[in-house]
Each structure stands twice: as structure tokens, then as C-alpha cells.
mmCIF file of C-alpha atoms and ligand atoms in Angstrom:
data_model
loop_
_atom_site.group_PDB
_atom_site.id
_atom_site.type_symbol
_atom_site.label_atom_id
_atom_site.label_comp_id
_atom_site.label_asym_id
_atom_site.label_seq_id
_atom_site.Cartn_x
_atom_site.Cartn_y
_atom_site.Cartn_z
ATOM 1 C CA MET A 1 0.000 0.000 0.000
ATOM 2 C CA THR A 2 1.373 3.431 -0.953
ATOM 3 C CA LEU A 3 2.033 5.756 1.966
ATOM 4 C CA THR A 4 0.705 9.298 1.416
ATOM 5 C CA VAL A 5 2.363 12.009 3.483
ATOM 6 C CA LEU A 6 1.248 15.627 3.768
ATOM 7 C CA MET A 7 4.521 17.542 4.175
ATOM 8 C CA ASN A 8 3.984 20.971 5.741
ATOM 9 C CA ALA A 9 6.847 23.326 4.879
ATOM 10 C CA GLY A 10 4.914 26.446 5.913
ATOM 11 C CA PRO A 11 4.178 29.752 4.178
ATOM 12 C CA TRP A 12 7.478 31.600 4.615
ATOM 13 C CA LEU A 13 9.648 30.570 1.660
ATOM 14 C CA SER A 14 9.230 28.517 -1.488
ATOM 15 C CA VAL A 15 10.702 25.014 -1.643
ATOM 16 C CA PRO A 16 13.532 24.771 -2.544
ATOM 17 C CA PRO A 17 14.282 28.199 -1.099
ATOM 18 C CA PRO A 18 15.659 30.907 -3.369
ATOM 19 C CA GLY A 19 18.713 31.249 -1.086
ATOM 20 C CA TYR A 20 18.540 31.246 2.709
ATOM 21 C CA GLY A 21 16.150 28.650 4.145
ATOM 22 C CA GLY A 22 17.178 25.943 6.615
ATOM 23 C CA ILE A 23 13.823 24.164 6.977
ATOM 24 C CA GLU A 24 12.959 24.515 3.292
ATOM 25 C CA ASN A 25 16.355 23.050 2.326
ATOM 26 C CA VAL A 26 15.688 20.045 4.539
ATOM 27 C CA VAL A 27 12.270 19.489 2.939
ATOM 28 C CA ALA A 28 13.781 19.914 -0.547
ATOM 29 C CA THR A 29 16.359 17.259 0.307
ATOM 30 C CA LEU A 30 13.997 14.830 1.978
ATOM 31 C CA VAL A 31 11.064 14.780 -0.445
ATOM 32 C CA PRO A 32 12.834 13.472 -3.593
ATOM 33 C CA GLU A 33 14.360 10.646 -1.545
ATOM 34 C CA LEU A 34 10.997 9.703 -0.021
ATOM 35 C CA ARG A 35 9.405 9.671 -3.470
ATOM 36 C CA ARG A 36 12.218 7.450 -4.744
ATOM 37 C CA LEU A 37 11.237 5.079 -1.936
ATOM 38 C CA GLY A 38 7.621 5.042 -3.175
ATOM 39 C CA VAL A 39 6.020 7.600 -0.813
ATOM 40 C CA ARG A 40 3.314 9.911 -2.266
ATOM 41 C CA VAL A 41 4.004 13.457 -1.108
ATOM 42 C CA VAL A 42 1.416 16.239 -0.857
ATOM 43 C CA LEU A 43 3.352 19.438 -0.180
ATOM 44 C CA ALA A 44 1.750 22.229 1.856
ATOM 45 C CA SER A 45 3.788 25.271 0.949
ATOM 46 C CA VAL A 46 3.371 28.322 -1.309
ATOM 47 C CA GLU A 47 2.278 28.271 -4.947
ATOM 48 C CA SER A 48 5.716 29.303 -6.242
ATOM 49 C CA SER A 49 7.418 26.192 -4.823
ATOM 50 C CA THR A 50 8.985 24.253 -7.676
ATOM 51 C CA LEU A 51 9.921 21.036 -5.885
ATOM 52 C CA PRO A 52 8.446 18.087 -7.831
ATOM 53 C CA VAL A 53 5.725 16.495 -5.679
ATOM 54 C CA ASP A 54 2.583 14.447 -6.264
ATOM 55 C CA GLU A 55 0.270 17.266 -5.222
ATOM 56 C CA LYS A 56 0.524 20.748 -3.795
ATOM 57 C CA ILE A 57 -1.588 22.703 -1.292
ATOM 58 C CA ALA A 58 -1.000 26.463 -1.119
ATOM 59 C CA VAL A 59 -2.802 29.445 0.364
ATOM 60 C CA PHE A 60 -0.264 32.128 -0.637
ATOM 61 C CA PRO A 61 1.141 32.652 -4.151
ATOM 62 C CA ASP A 62 4.695 33.079 -2.903
ATOM 63 C CA GLY A 63 6.891 33.126 0.205
ATOM 64 C CA GLN A 64 5.776 35.444 3.024
ATOM 65 C CA PHE A 65 9.270 35.835 4.530
ATOM 66 C CA HIS A 66 8.955 39.642 4.369
ATOM 67 C CA ALA A 67 5.931 39.434 6.704
ATOM 68 C CA LEU A 68 8.129 38.090 9.502
ATOM 69 C CA GLN A 69 9.289 41.639 10.250
ATOM 70 C CA ARG A 70 5.726 42.870 10.754
ATOM 71 C CA PRO A 71 4.004 43.086 14.155
ATOM 72 C CA TYR A 72 3.514 39.719 15.843
ATOM 73 C CA ASN A 73 -0.266 39.540 15.250
ATOM 74 C CA GLN A 74 0.259 39.919 11.487
ATOM 75 C CA VAL A 75 2.871 37.151 11.544
ATOM 76 C CA CYS A 76 0.299 34.968 13.300
ATOM 77 C CA GLY A 77 -2.285 35.949 10.659
ATOM 78 C CA VAL A 78 -0.106 34.554 7.844
ATOM 79 C CA SER A 79 0.615 31.444 9.837
ATOM 80 C CA GLN A 80 -3.048 30.873 10.708
ATOM 81 C CA ALA A 81 -4.250 31.401 7.126
ATOM 82 C CA HIS A 82 -1.764 28.795 5.910
ATOM 83 C CA LEU A 83 -2.801 26.346 8.620
ATOM 84 C CA SER A 84 -6.492 26.819 7.922
ATOM 85 C CA GLY A 85 -5.769 25.836 4.325
ATOM 86 C CA VAL A 86 -4.040 22.673 5.511
ATOM 87 C CA VAL A 87 -6.846 21.772 7.908
ATOM 88 C CA ARG A 88 -9.513 22.438 5.228
ATOM 89 C CA ALA A 89 -7.652 20.075 2.904
ATOM 90 C CA LEU A 90 -7.450 17.427 5.622
ATOM 91 C CA HIS A 91 -11.177 17.656 6.331
ATOM 92 C CA ALA A 92 -11.972 17.269 2.641
ATOM 93 C CA ARG A 93 -10.048 14.028 2.050
ATOM 94 C CA ASP A 94 -9.222 10.745 3.707
ATOM 95 C CA ASP A 95 -6.135 9.592 1.787
ATOM 96 C CA ILE A 96 -3.491 11.238 3.997
ATOM 97 C CA ASP A 97 -1.753 8.590 6.140
ATOM 98 C CA LEU A 98 0.470 10.983 8.048
ATOM 99 C CA VAL A 99 1.221 14.699 8.395
ATOM 100 C CA HIS A 100 4.914 15.556 8.571
ATOM 101 C CA ASP A 101 4.964 19.080 9.937
ATOM 102 C CA HIS A 102 8.128 21.219 9.951
ATOM 103 C CA VAL A 103 6.965 24.627 10.949
ATOM 104 C CA GLU A 104 3.903 25.248 12.972
ATOM 105 C CA ALA A 105 3.833 24.374 16.608
ATOM 106 C CA VAL A 106 0.307 25.786 16.492
ATOM 107 C CA GLY A 107 -0.471 23.310 13.743
ATOM 108 C CA LEU A 108 -0.026 20.432 16.132
ATOM 109 C CA ALA A 109 -2.579 21.862 18.514
ATOM 110 C CA THR A 110 -4.935 22.321 15.556
ATOM 111 C CA LEU A 111 -4.395 18.751 14.508
ATOM 112 C CA ALA A 112 -4.969 17.527 18.040
ATOM 113 C CA ALA A 113 -8.191 19.545 18.118
ATOM 114 C CA MET A 114 -9.436 17.811 14.972
ATOM 115 C CA GLY A 115 -9.935 14.717 17.094
ATOM 116 C CA PRO A 116 -9.614 11.118 15.983
ATOM 117 C CA ASP A 117 -10.433 12.035 12.361
ATOM 118 C CA ALA A 118 -7.085 13.782 11.962
ATOM 119 C CA PRO A 119 -4.243 11.690 10.564
ATOM 120 C CA PRO A 120 -1.314 10.933 12.875
ATOM 121 C CA ALA A 121 1.337 13.648 12.829
ATOM 122 C CA LEU A 122 5.100 13.865 13.183
ATOM 123 C CA HIS A 123 6.438 17.317 13.953
ATOM 124 C CA THR A 124 10.130 17.909 13.347
ATOM 125 C CA LEU A 125 11.536 20.384 15.835
ATOM 126 C CA HIS A 126 13.885 22.856 14.192
ATOM 127 C CA TRP A 127 14.475 25.361 16.982
ATOM 128 C CA ASP A 128 16.299 25.765 20.255
ATOM 129 C CA LEU A 129 13.352 24.637 22.336
ATOM 130 C CA ALA A 130 14.573 25.590 25.742
ATOM 131 C CA LYS A 131 13.889 29.172 24.646
ATOM 132 C CA HIS A 132 10.388 28.597 23.315
ATOM 133 C CA PRO A 133 8.509 26.194 25.599
ATOM 134 C CA GLU A 134 5.393 28.359 25.296
ATOM 135 C CA LEU A 135 5.162 27.552 21.592
ATOM 136 C CA TYR A 136 4.279 23.995 22.347
ATOM 137 C CA GLY A 137 1.997 24.377 25.335
ATOM 138 C CA ASN A 138 -0.253 21.404 25.693
ATOM 139 C CA LEU A 139 0.397 18.803 23.013
ATOM 140 C CA ASP A 140 -2.802 17.038 23.710
ATOM 141 C CA GLY A 141 -2.944 14.715 20.732
ATOM 142 C CA GLY A 142 -2.313 11.511 22.619
ATOM 143 C CA ASP A 143 -0.115 9.142 20.660
ATOM 144 C CA ARG A 144 -1.322 10.519 17.349
ATOM 145 C CA VAL A 145 0.899 13.604 17.602
ATOM 146 C CA ARG A 146 4.607 12.972 18.069
ATOM 147 C CA VAL A 147 7.786 15.010 17.708
ATOM 148 C CA ASN A 148 11.365 14.365 16.668
ATOM 149 C CA GLY A 149 14.389 16.595 17.041
ATOM 150 C CA VAL A 150 17.298 17.256 14.724
ATOM 151 C CA SER A 151 20.021 16.551 17.270
ATOM 152 C CA ALA A 152 20.397 14.805 20.602
ATOM 153 C CA SER A 153 21.452 18.030 22.337
ATOM 154 C CA GLN A 154 18.339 19.823 21.112
ATOM 155 C CA LEU A 155 16.076 17.118 22.522
ATOM 156 C CA ALA A 156 18.001 17.003 25.785
ATOM 157 C CA ARG A 157 17.316 20.713 26.257
ATOM 158 C CA ALA A 158 13.643 20.491 25.293
ATOM 159 C CA PRO A 159 10.952 20.904 27.957
ATOM 160 C CA GLU A 160 10.025 17.631 29.651
ATOM 161 C CA ALA A 161 6.442 17.641 28.308
ATOM 162 C CA LEU A 162 7.777 17.764 24.775
ATOM 163 C CA ARG A 163 10.365 15.020 25.291
ATOM 164 C CA ALA A 164 7.559 12.760 26.467
ATOM 165 C CA HIS A 165 6.099 13.023 22.950
ATOM 166 C CA SER A 166 9.339 12.429 21.109
ATOM 167 C CA VAL A 167 10.157 9.520 18.843
ATOM 168 C CA GLY A 168 13.845 10.218 18.372
ATOM 169 C CA HIS A 169 16.148 12.565 16.572
ATOM 170 C CA VAL A 170 17.431 12.732 13.044
ATOM 171 C CA HIS A 171 20.501 14.628 11.994
ATOM 172 C CA LEU A 172 19.786 16.991 9.196
ATOM 173 C CA SER A 173 21.134 15.840 5.935
ATOM 174 C CA THR A 174 22.738 17.958 3.309
ATOM 175 C CA PRO A 175 20.807 19.547 0.466
ATOM 176 C CA LEU A 176 21.192 17.799 -2.868
ATOM 177 C CA ALA A 177 22.755 20.960 -4.245
ATOM 178 C CA VAL A 178 25.890 20.136 -2.275
ATOM 179 C CA ASP A 179 25.875 16.409 -2.860
ATOM 180 C CA ALA A 180 29.468 15.472 -1.987
ATOM 181 C CA ASP A 181 29.841 13.205 -5.029
ATOM 182 C CA ARG A 182 28.642 15.675 -7.601
ATOM 183 C CA HIS A 183 30.505 18.796 -6.522
ATOM 184 C CA ALA A 184 34.043 18.729 -7.886
ATOM 185 C CA PRO A 185 36.512 20.225 -5.411
ATOM 186 C CA VAL A 186 37.380 23.864 -6.157
ATOM 187 C CA PRO A 187 40.744 25.467 -5.349
ATOM 188 C CA LYS A 188 40.955 27.014 -1.911
ATOM 189 C CA GLY A 189 41.170 30.804 -1.640
ATOM 190 C CA ASP A 190 42.335 32.728 1.422
ATOM 191 C CA HIS A 191 38.999 33.622 2.918
ATOM 192 C CA VAL A 192 37.034 32.250 5.844
ATOM 193 C CA VAL A 193 33.228 32.231 5.592
ATOM 194 C CA ILE A 194 30.309 32.587 7.983
ATOM 195 C CA LEU A 195 27.151 31.320 6.228
ATOM 196 C CA GLY A 196 23.856 32.016 7.951
ATOM 197 C CA ARG A 197 21.240 34.525 9.047
ATOM 198 C CA ILE A 198 22.918 37.581 10.564
ATOM 199 C CA ASN A 199 21.738 37.217 14.145
ATOM 200 C CA PRO A 200 23.207 37.492 17.671
ATOM 201 C CA GLY A 201 22.885 33.709 18.140
ATOM 202 C CA LYS A 202 24.984 33.054 15.034
ATOM 203 C CA GLY A 203 27.639 35.467 16.393
ATOM 204 C CA GLN A 204 28.787 37.376 13.282
ATOM 205 C CA ASP A 205 29.876 40.287 15.515
ATOM 206 C CA LEU A 206 32.361 38.060 17.319
ATOM 207 C CA GLY A 207 33.590 36.518 14.066
ATOM 208 C CA ALA A 208 34.115 39.945 12.499
ATOM 209 C CA ARG A 209 36.072 41.237 15.490
ATOM 210 C CA LEU A 210 38.294 38.141 15.548
ATOM 211 C CA ALA A 211 38.958 38.491 11.797
ATOM 212 C CA HIS A 212 40.451 41.920 12.480
ATOM 213 C CA GLU A 213 42.387 40.800 15.542
ATOM 214 C CA ALA A 214 43.758 37.515 14.182
ATOM 215 C CA GLY A 215 44.140 38.921 10.664
ATOM 216 C CA PHE A 216 42.154 36.678 8.330
ATOM 217 C CA PRO A 217 39.812 37.751 5.492
ATOM 218 C CA LEU A 218 36.198 37.026 6.390
ATOM 219 C CA VAL A 219 33.132 36.862 4.137
ATOM 220 C CA LEU A 220 29.741 37.108 5.843
ATOM 221 C CA ALA A 221 26.940 35.605 3.731
ATOM 222 C CA GLY A 222 23.276 35.595 4.682
ATOM 223 C CA PRO A 223 20.272 37.868 5.069
ATOM 224 C CA VAL A 224 19.963 40.685 7.596
ATOM 225 C CA GLY A 225 16.327 40.399 8.685
ATOM 226 C CA PRO A 226 14.309 40.457 5.443
ATOM 227 C CA TYR A 227 17.111 42.166 3.454
ATOM 228 C CA HIS A 228 19.043 39.926 1.097
ATOM 229 C CA ARG A 229 21.280 42.473 -0.623
ATOM 230 C CA PRO A 230 23.476 45.171 0.886
ATOM 231 C CA GLU A 231 21.936 47.764 -1.467
ATOM 232 C CA ASP A 232 18.405 46.892 -0.261
ATOM 233 C CA LEU A 233 19.414 47.366 3.349
ATOM 234 C CA ALA A 234 21.163 50.624 2.497
ATOM 235 C CA ALA A 235 18.013 51.869 0.725
ATOM 236 C CA ALA A 236 15.708 50.943 3.621
ATOM 237 C CA GLY A 237 15.124 53.879 5.915
ATOM 238 C CA ASP A 238 15.307 54.051 9.694
ATOM 239 C CA GLU A 239 12.103 51.995 9.874
ATOM 240 C CA ALA A 240 14.183 48.917 9.047
ATOM 241 C CA ARG A 241 15.750 49.201 12.497
ATOM 242 C CA GLN A 242 12.512 47.927 14.046
ATOM 243 C CA ASN A 243 13.817 44.521 13.047
ATOM 244 C CA PRO A 244 16.120 43.237 15.821
ATOM 245 C CA ASP A 245 18.515 41.581 13.357
ATOM 246 C CA VAL A 246 18.862 44.849 11.427
ATOM 247 C CA ARG A 247 19.656 46.653 14.707
ATOM 248 C CA PHE A 248 22.177 43.948 15.610
ATOM 249 C CA PHE A 249 23.873 44.287 12.223
ATOM 250 C CA HIS A 250 24.081 48.093 12.365
ATOM 251 C CA ASP A 251 25.229 48.295 15.970
ATOM 252 C CA HIS A 252 27.558 45.298 16.305
ATOM 253 C CA VAL A 253 28.613 43.910 12.914
ATOM 254 C CA ALA A 254 28.699 46.854 10.470
ATOM 255 C CA PRO A 255 31.464 48.668 12.420
ATOM 256 C CA TYR A 256 33.825 45.819 11.395
ATOM 257 C CA VAL A 257 32.627 45.593 7.776
ATOM 258 C CA ASP A 258 35.319 47.502 5.882
ATOM 259 C CA GLY A 259 34.876 45.834 2.473
ATOM 260 C CA ASP A 260 38.414 44.497 2.735
ATOM 261 C CA ARG A 261 39.218 42.410 5.828
ATOM 262 C CA VAL A 262 35.502 41.824 6.504
ATOM 263 C CA ARG A 263 32.858 41.832 3.754
ATOM 264 C CA TRP A 264 29.088 41.297 3.907
ATOM 265 C CA VAL A 265 27.892 39.948 0.529
ATOM 266 C CA GLY A 266 24.195 39.436 1.390
ATOM 267 C CA THR A 267 22.382 36.177 0.678
ATOM 268 C CA VAL A 268 24.206 33.785 -1.630
ATOM 269 C CA ALA A 269 22.390 31.028 -3.508
ATOM 270 C CA GLY A 270 22.930 27.903 -5.582
ATOM 271 C CA ARG A 271 26.297 27.472 -7.241
ATOM 272 C CA ASP A 272 27.602 30.812 -5.888
ATOM 273 C CA ARG A 273 26.894 29.663 -2.352
ATOM 274 C CA ASP A 274 28.553 26.293 -2.913
ATOM 275 C CA ASP A 275 31.647 27.870 -4.491
ATOM 276 C CA LEU A 276 31.953 30.448 -1.725
ATOM 277 C CA VAL A 277 31.910 27.741 0.943
ATOM 278 C CA ALA A 278 33.982 25.179 -1.008
ATOM 279 C CA SER A 279 36.772 27.702 -1.691
ATOM 280 C CA ALA A 280 36.920 28.898 1.932
ATOM 281 C CA ARG A 281 39.796 27.850 4.208
ATOM 282 C CA ALA A 282 37.350 27.283 7.027
ATOM 283 C CA SER A 283 33.683 27.831 7.909
ATOM 284 C CA LEU A 284 33.349 29.745 11.136
ATOM 285 C CA PHE A 285 30.371 29.344 13.486
ATOM 286 C CA PRO A 286 30.989 31.690 16.458
ATOM 287 C CA LEU A 287 27.705 30.548 17.993
ATOM 288 C CA ARG A 288 26.117 32.135 21.018
ATOM 289 C CA TRP A 289 23.002 29.965 20.917
ATOM 290 C CA GLU A 290 22.613 26.220 21.152
ATOM 291 C CA GLU A 291 22.573 25.435 17.427
ATOM 292 C CA PRO A 292 19.755 22.883 17.042
ATOM 293 C CA GLY A 293 20.518 21.172 13.689
ATOM 294 C CA GLY A 294 23.157 23.093 11.768
ATOM 295 C CA THR A 295 22.314 22.526 8.100
ATOM 296 C CA ALA A 296 25.079 24.946 7.117
ATOM 297 C CA VAL A 297 27.577 22.975 9.242
ATOM 298 C CA VAL A 298 26.845 19.752 7.371
ATOM 299 C CA GLU A 299 26.892 21.584 4.028
ATOM 300 C CA SER A 300 30.356 22.891 4.825
ATOM 301 C CA LEU A 301 31.665 19.364 5.423
ATOM 302 C CA ALA A 302 30.071 18.133 2.189
ATOM 303 C CA LEU A 303 31.855 20.939 0.368
ATOM 304 C CA GLY A 304 35.237 19.989 1.863
ATOM 305 C CA THR A 305 35.600 22.927 4.229
ATOM 306 C CA PRO A 306 36.564 22.319 7.862
ATOM 307 C CA VAL A 307 34.432 23.885 10.568
ATOM 308 C CA VAL A 308 35.667 26.076 13.417
ATOM 309 C CA ALA A 309 33.022 26.715 16.040
ATOM 310 C CA THR A 310 32.084 27.265 19.624
ATOM 311 C CA ALA A 311 31.200 23.846 21.026
ATOM 312 C CA ARG A 312 27.504 24.622 21.415
ATOM 313 C CA GLY A 313 24.298 22.776 20.625
ATOM 314 C CA CYS A 314 24.701 20.039 18.029
ATOM 315 C CA LEU A 315 28.250 21.022 17.001
ATOM 316 C CA PRO A 316 30.018 18.305 19.036
ATOM 317 C CA GLU A 317 27.670 15.740 17.444
ATOM 318 C CA LEU A 318 28.467 16.883 13.911
ATOM 319 C CA ILE A 319 32.167 17.741 14.110
ATOM 320 C CA GLU A 320 35.040 15.536 15.116
ATOM 321 C CA HIS A 321 37.552 17.817 16.801
ATOM 322 C CA GLY A 322 40.923 17.629 15.071
ATOM 323 C CA ARG A 323 39.620 15.820 11.999
ATOM 324 C CA THR A 324 36.690 17.661 10.438
ATOM 325 C CA GLY A 325 36.978 20.826 12.500
ATOM 326 C CA LEU A 326 38.132 22.518 15.674
ATOM 327 C CA LEU A 327 35.786 23.286 18.559
ATOM 328 C CA THR A 328 36.289 25.340 21.680
ATOM 329 C CA GLY A 329 34.320 26.502 24.678
ATOM 330 C CA VAL A 330 36.381 29.709 24.807
ATOM 331 C CA GLU A 331 35.248 32.385 22.338
ATOM 332 C CA GLU A 332 38.570 34.192 22.287
ATOM 333 C CA GLU A 333 40.358 31.048 21.049
ATOM 334 C CA LEU A 334 38.348 30.948 17.832
ATOM 335 C CA GLY A 335 40.650 33.298 15.929
ATOM 336 C CA ASP A 336 43.714 31.086 16.491
ATOM 337 C CA LEU A 337 41.732 27.964 15.642
ATOM 338 C CA VAL A 338 40.629 29.492 12.339
ATOM 339 C CA LEU A 339 44.279 30.143 11.426
ATOM 340 C CA ALA A 340 45.239 26.576 12.370
ATOM 341 C CA ALA A 341 42.299 24.757 10.718
ATOM 342 C CA GLY A 342 42.573 26.779 7.520
ATOM 343 C CA GLY A 343 46.343 26.315 7.256
ATOM 344 C CA LEU A 344 46.628 30.102 7.377
ATOM 345 C CA VAL A 345 49.717 30.055 9.638
ATOM 346 C CA LEU A 346 53.062 28.585 8.618
ATOM 347 C CA ALA A 347 53.217 26.085 11.467
ATOM 348 C CA ALA A 348 49.904 24.425 10.573
ATOM 349 C CA GLY A 349 49.045 22.427 7.477
ATOM 350 C CA GLY A 350 45.331 22.810 8.078
ATOM 351 C CA LEU A 351 42.651 20.140 8.236
ATOM 352 C CA GLU A 352 42.040 17.886 5.248
ATOM 353 C CA PRO A 353 39.153 18.861 2.900
ATOM 354 C CA ASP A 354 38.823 15.209 1.823
ATOM 355 C CA GLU A 355 38.255 14.066 5.412
ATOM 356 C CA CYS A 356 35.350 16.504 5.643
ATOM 357 C CA ARG A 357 33.831 15.304 2.368
ATOM 358 C CA ARG A 358 34.217 11.657 3.390
ATOM 359 C CA GLU A 359 32.513 12.284 6.721
ATOM 360 C CA ALA A 360 29.565 14.007 5.016
ATOM 361 C CA ALA A 361 29.231 11.188 2.461
ATOM 362 C CA ARG A 362 29.308 8.620 5.269
ATOM 363 C CA ARG A 363 26.947 10.193 7.802
ATOM 364 C CA PHE A 364 24.801 12.884 6.258
ATOM 365 C CA THR A 365 23.330 11.581 3.026
ATOM 366 C CA PRO A 366 19.790 12.406 1.897
ATOM 367 C CA ALA A 367 19.087 8.681 1.459
ATOM 368 C CA ARG A 368 20.006 7.986 5.065
ATOM 369 C CA MET A 369 17.816 10.810 6.336
ATOM 370 C CA ALA A 370 14.833 9.557 4.287
ATOM 371 C CA GLN A 371 15.281 5.988 5.509
ATOM 372 C CA ARG A 372 15.310 7.188 9.112
ATOM 373 C CA TYR A 373 12.176 9.265 8.580
ATOM 374 C CA LEU A 374 10.362 6.272 7.106
ATOM 375 C CA GLU A 375 11.136 4.390 10.317
ATOM 376 C CA LEU A 376 9.815 7.279 12.396
ATOM 377 C CA TYR A 377 6.620 7.473 10.265
ATOM 378 C CA GLU A 378 6.064 3.784 10.961
ATOM 379 C CA ARG A 379 6.501 4.255 14.701
ATOM 380 C CA VAL A 380 4.120 7.219 14.771
ATOM 381 C CA ARG A 381 1.499 5.306 12.785
ATOM 382 C CA GLN A 382 1.802 2.248 15.001
ATOM 383 C CA GLY A 383 1.471 4.423 18.126
ATOM 384 C CA ALA A 384 -1.624 6.066 16.657
ATOM 385 C CA ALA A 385 -3.177 2.684 15.835
ATOM 386 C CA GLN A 386 -3.092 1.540 19.505
ATOM 387 C CA PRO A 387 -6.544 1.663 21.122
HETATM 388 N N1 UDP B 1 21.783 29.818 3.250
HETATM 389 C C1 UDP B 1 21.902 30.157 1.922
HETATM 390 N N2 UDP B 1 22.421 31.384 1.612
HETATM 391 C C2 UDP B 1 22.822 32.270 2.565
HETATM 392 C C3 UDP B 1 22.711 31.901 3.933
HETATM 393 C C4 UDP B 1 22.178 30.651 4.246
HETATM 394 O O1 UDP B 1 21.564 29.379 1.013
HETATM 395 O O2 UDP B 1 23.283 33.347 2.202
HETATM 396 C C5 UDP B 1 21.226 28.482 3.577
HETATM 397 C C6 UDP B 1 22.291 27.552 4.131
HETATM 398 O O3 UDP B 1 23.006 26.978 3.064
HETATM 399 C C7 UDP B 1 21.445 26.571 4.946
HETATM 400 C C8 UDP B 1 20.286 27.442 5.429
HETATM 401 O O4 UDP B 1 20.251 28.587 4.591
HETATM 402 O O5 UDP B 1 20.941 25.556 4.105
HETATM 403 C C9 UDP B 1 20.468 27.866 6.880
HETATM 404 O O6 UDP B 1 20.142 26.810 7.678
HETATM 405 P P1 UDP B 1 20.761 26.617 9.151
HETATM 406 O O7 UDP B 1 20.070 25.443 9.777
HETATM 407 O O8 UDP B 1 22.235 26.562 9.063
HETATM 408 O O9 UDP B 1 20.379 27.958 9.896
HETATM 409 P P2 UDP B 1 18.981 28.487 10.519
HETATM 410 O O10 UDP B 1 17.887 27.619 9.972
HETATM 411 O O11 UDP B 1 19.169 28.410 11.998
HETATM 412 O O12 UDP B 1 18.876 29.889 10.052
#
């Protein structure tokens, strides 16, 4: 019997995402593998998503990422409209065996409220949950509604009530765009890269300061709030500062951005993103939050670039210190570790790009992630079938 899964990727970005998009990249990686394994996938996303699926449900024509900077009630409005579309679709049909939800904590409550008619649901946690216990509130769906995390450390930090509903964790895999086998190695340049949303938790301010102090060229890639290009941020007036990430950038990162030692290039996508990371001496993650899944960390390994990071969140699970990267609990050591890992000082040869690629090909393949999710789907469905 064919398994039909409703995959909820949410209303914020199309799938695959045009550039930045951690959750959407995971969905874009997972779905083709599931379909190869014979699963029918109904994707709940936005109309502009181009990922090949069996069927699509969409309320909005395109990604509503820009709405995330609006007041909270308007953000909730977008979220609720999307969810209502999903619930309407579920009420109208009976062929969905399981909902795999990636975005809406609220969606789980909605599903639970649908009663026994709702299909069983697996919700993949993508955030640092210790900070957002209120999002999950009462997960009163009995055994029909279960959660999984993206790393062991994330689940260990999750509120107790949530852990009680968990069915295990799955490491994020790498997007197909950086499939280790298909991306020929590119020559290394001199730069170090930080790939990710510009945000206090991702620590670009610390990275930029250390680049000046330790003397390595640093490229910052990623959006600042809803702004993807430096010229768009420059053109936005003072109103843009209502966004906390824009304020963080202006106050703590921009003072180090001199266009020479430290550059901010905005969001990078596709081949440009892969080349930027693959040609870097090291990927730096000066994290100040407990990184839950670290898609960009795994991508860096797949692209043959060693990782230097604060040992927070899932980093110790993903990186083997001394082989695929260097980790430290002391922020001020990061600058020296970047020089050593990247072979940027005479005394150090640097870590081996091939070791990183091998590790990614061994542990973080899309096929492995899909296989693991199929097992979790089975466990959720069995749990839901118990009287
Ligand atoms: N990303 C991108 N271009 C950028 C910055 C980020 O394509 O300029 C992608 C990156 O490759 C990764 C995702 O966005 O796939 C970020 O996911 P991650 O889990 O690392 O960060 P978070 O979801 O916490 O923002």
C-alpha cells in the first residue's frame, strides 16, 4: 500500500528556497528521496514552490518571509491562514496517512483539536526549544501527535512535556545541491566564511572582530532580517531598524565591515553559495546559541571545508575535533583555531578537505535521512493505531 504524506513546509519561503532557508532546504532534500522510496508526497507550501511532488496545497502565491518583520499579530495571521488551508484540505479528504509538519507548533494543537479524524502527525523540531517552551503548550494529541528533534542536544534541552512526545532525533542531511559526489573540489582561496542569518545567536559580531584581531579575510553571507542584498538594506530607511537583526547588524557587525578584511555579501544562492563555501579555508560558526541542527555545518563538510566553532548545541555531534573541524568553549580562542584549521599560519598544514567530504558522504546523506524518517513514520502510525 502506498504511503501518502502531507509535508507541511509552511508559508514563509518557497521550496527549494531561493537562497537562505534551513527548513525549506531540509524538505527539498527529503522529499525526492521519499518519493524514490515510493512515498506519495502532498506538499503544503506556497504556490511558487517548484519542488516536484505528487500534489501541492498552497494558500499564498509566494513566500511570506517579508511578513516576519511585521508586528507579531500579522505574523500569526499569515501562519493561521496557511494552517487553515491545511486543515480544510485534511477535512476534505481521507487519503493522507500521516502529516509531517516542519513549521507550525500551532499546527499540532490544531491537529490535536481535529480529534480522531485527523491523521497521525510527526512534527520535526527545528528550533532551540529551551527558549520557546510556550510555543508547544499542551500537546494534547495523545499518541497521534509525536515530535522528533534534529540533534540529541536539542532534545536534551527540550521541555520535559515535549520530550515525552518524542520519537527520536534525526541529523539533518545535506541539500542535494551540495551532494558530496557531484561537486568537484574547487581550489581554496584565502577567505574564511560565515554562512547564515545575521543574528546574535549566530555570532557574526564576534567573528568579524576576531577576523580583524587575528588577521584573516572574512566573508559574511546571509540575510539581515528580510534584506538579502546590501543595497536593499542601504536603501531601507530608519524603519528597518525595528527589526532586531537589522539593529544587531548596524550596531555590532557593520562597524567591522570595511569591504576588505571583513565583507558582507548578502544572501548567496545555488552554485555561488557552494563555491563560496567550497573555496573557503574554514567555515566559522561563532555561535552564542545552542545550534539545534546546523544545516550549514553539514553543508560545509560536504563541500570539503573544515568547521571552526564554539562547542555549542549540536556542534560536538556533527564535528570531530581535530579531523573535520576545531571546537572550543572559549570564544577568544576561535581566531587562532581558524588560522590553524585553515592552514593560514606557517606552522599548521590545516585540516584535510577530503576528510570533511568523506565524513559528510558517510553520515549525512539524503538517502540515510529519508530511511530514518520512514522508520519514524512507521513508529508514529503504530502508536496512533493503539486503542
Ligand atoms: N543559506 C543560503 N544562503 C545564505 C545563507 C544561508 O543558502 O546566504 C542556507 C544555508 O546553506 C542553509 C540554510 O540557509 O541551508 C540555513 O540553515 P541553518 O540550519 O544553518 O540555519 P537556521 O535555519 O538556523 O537559520
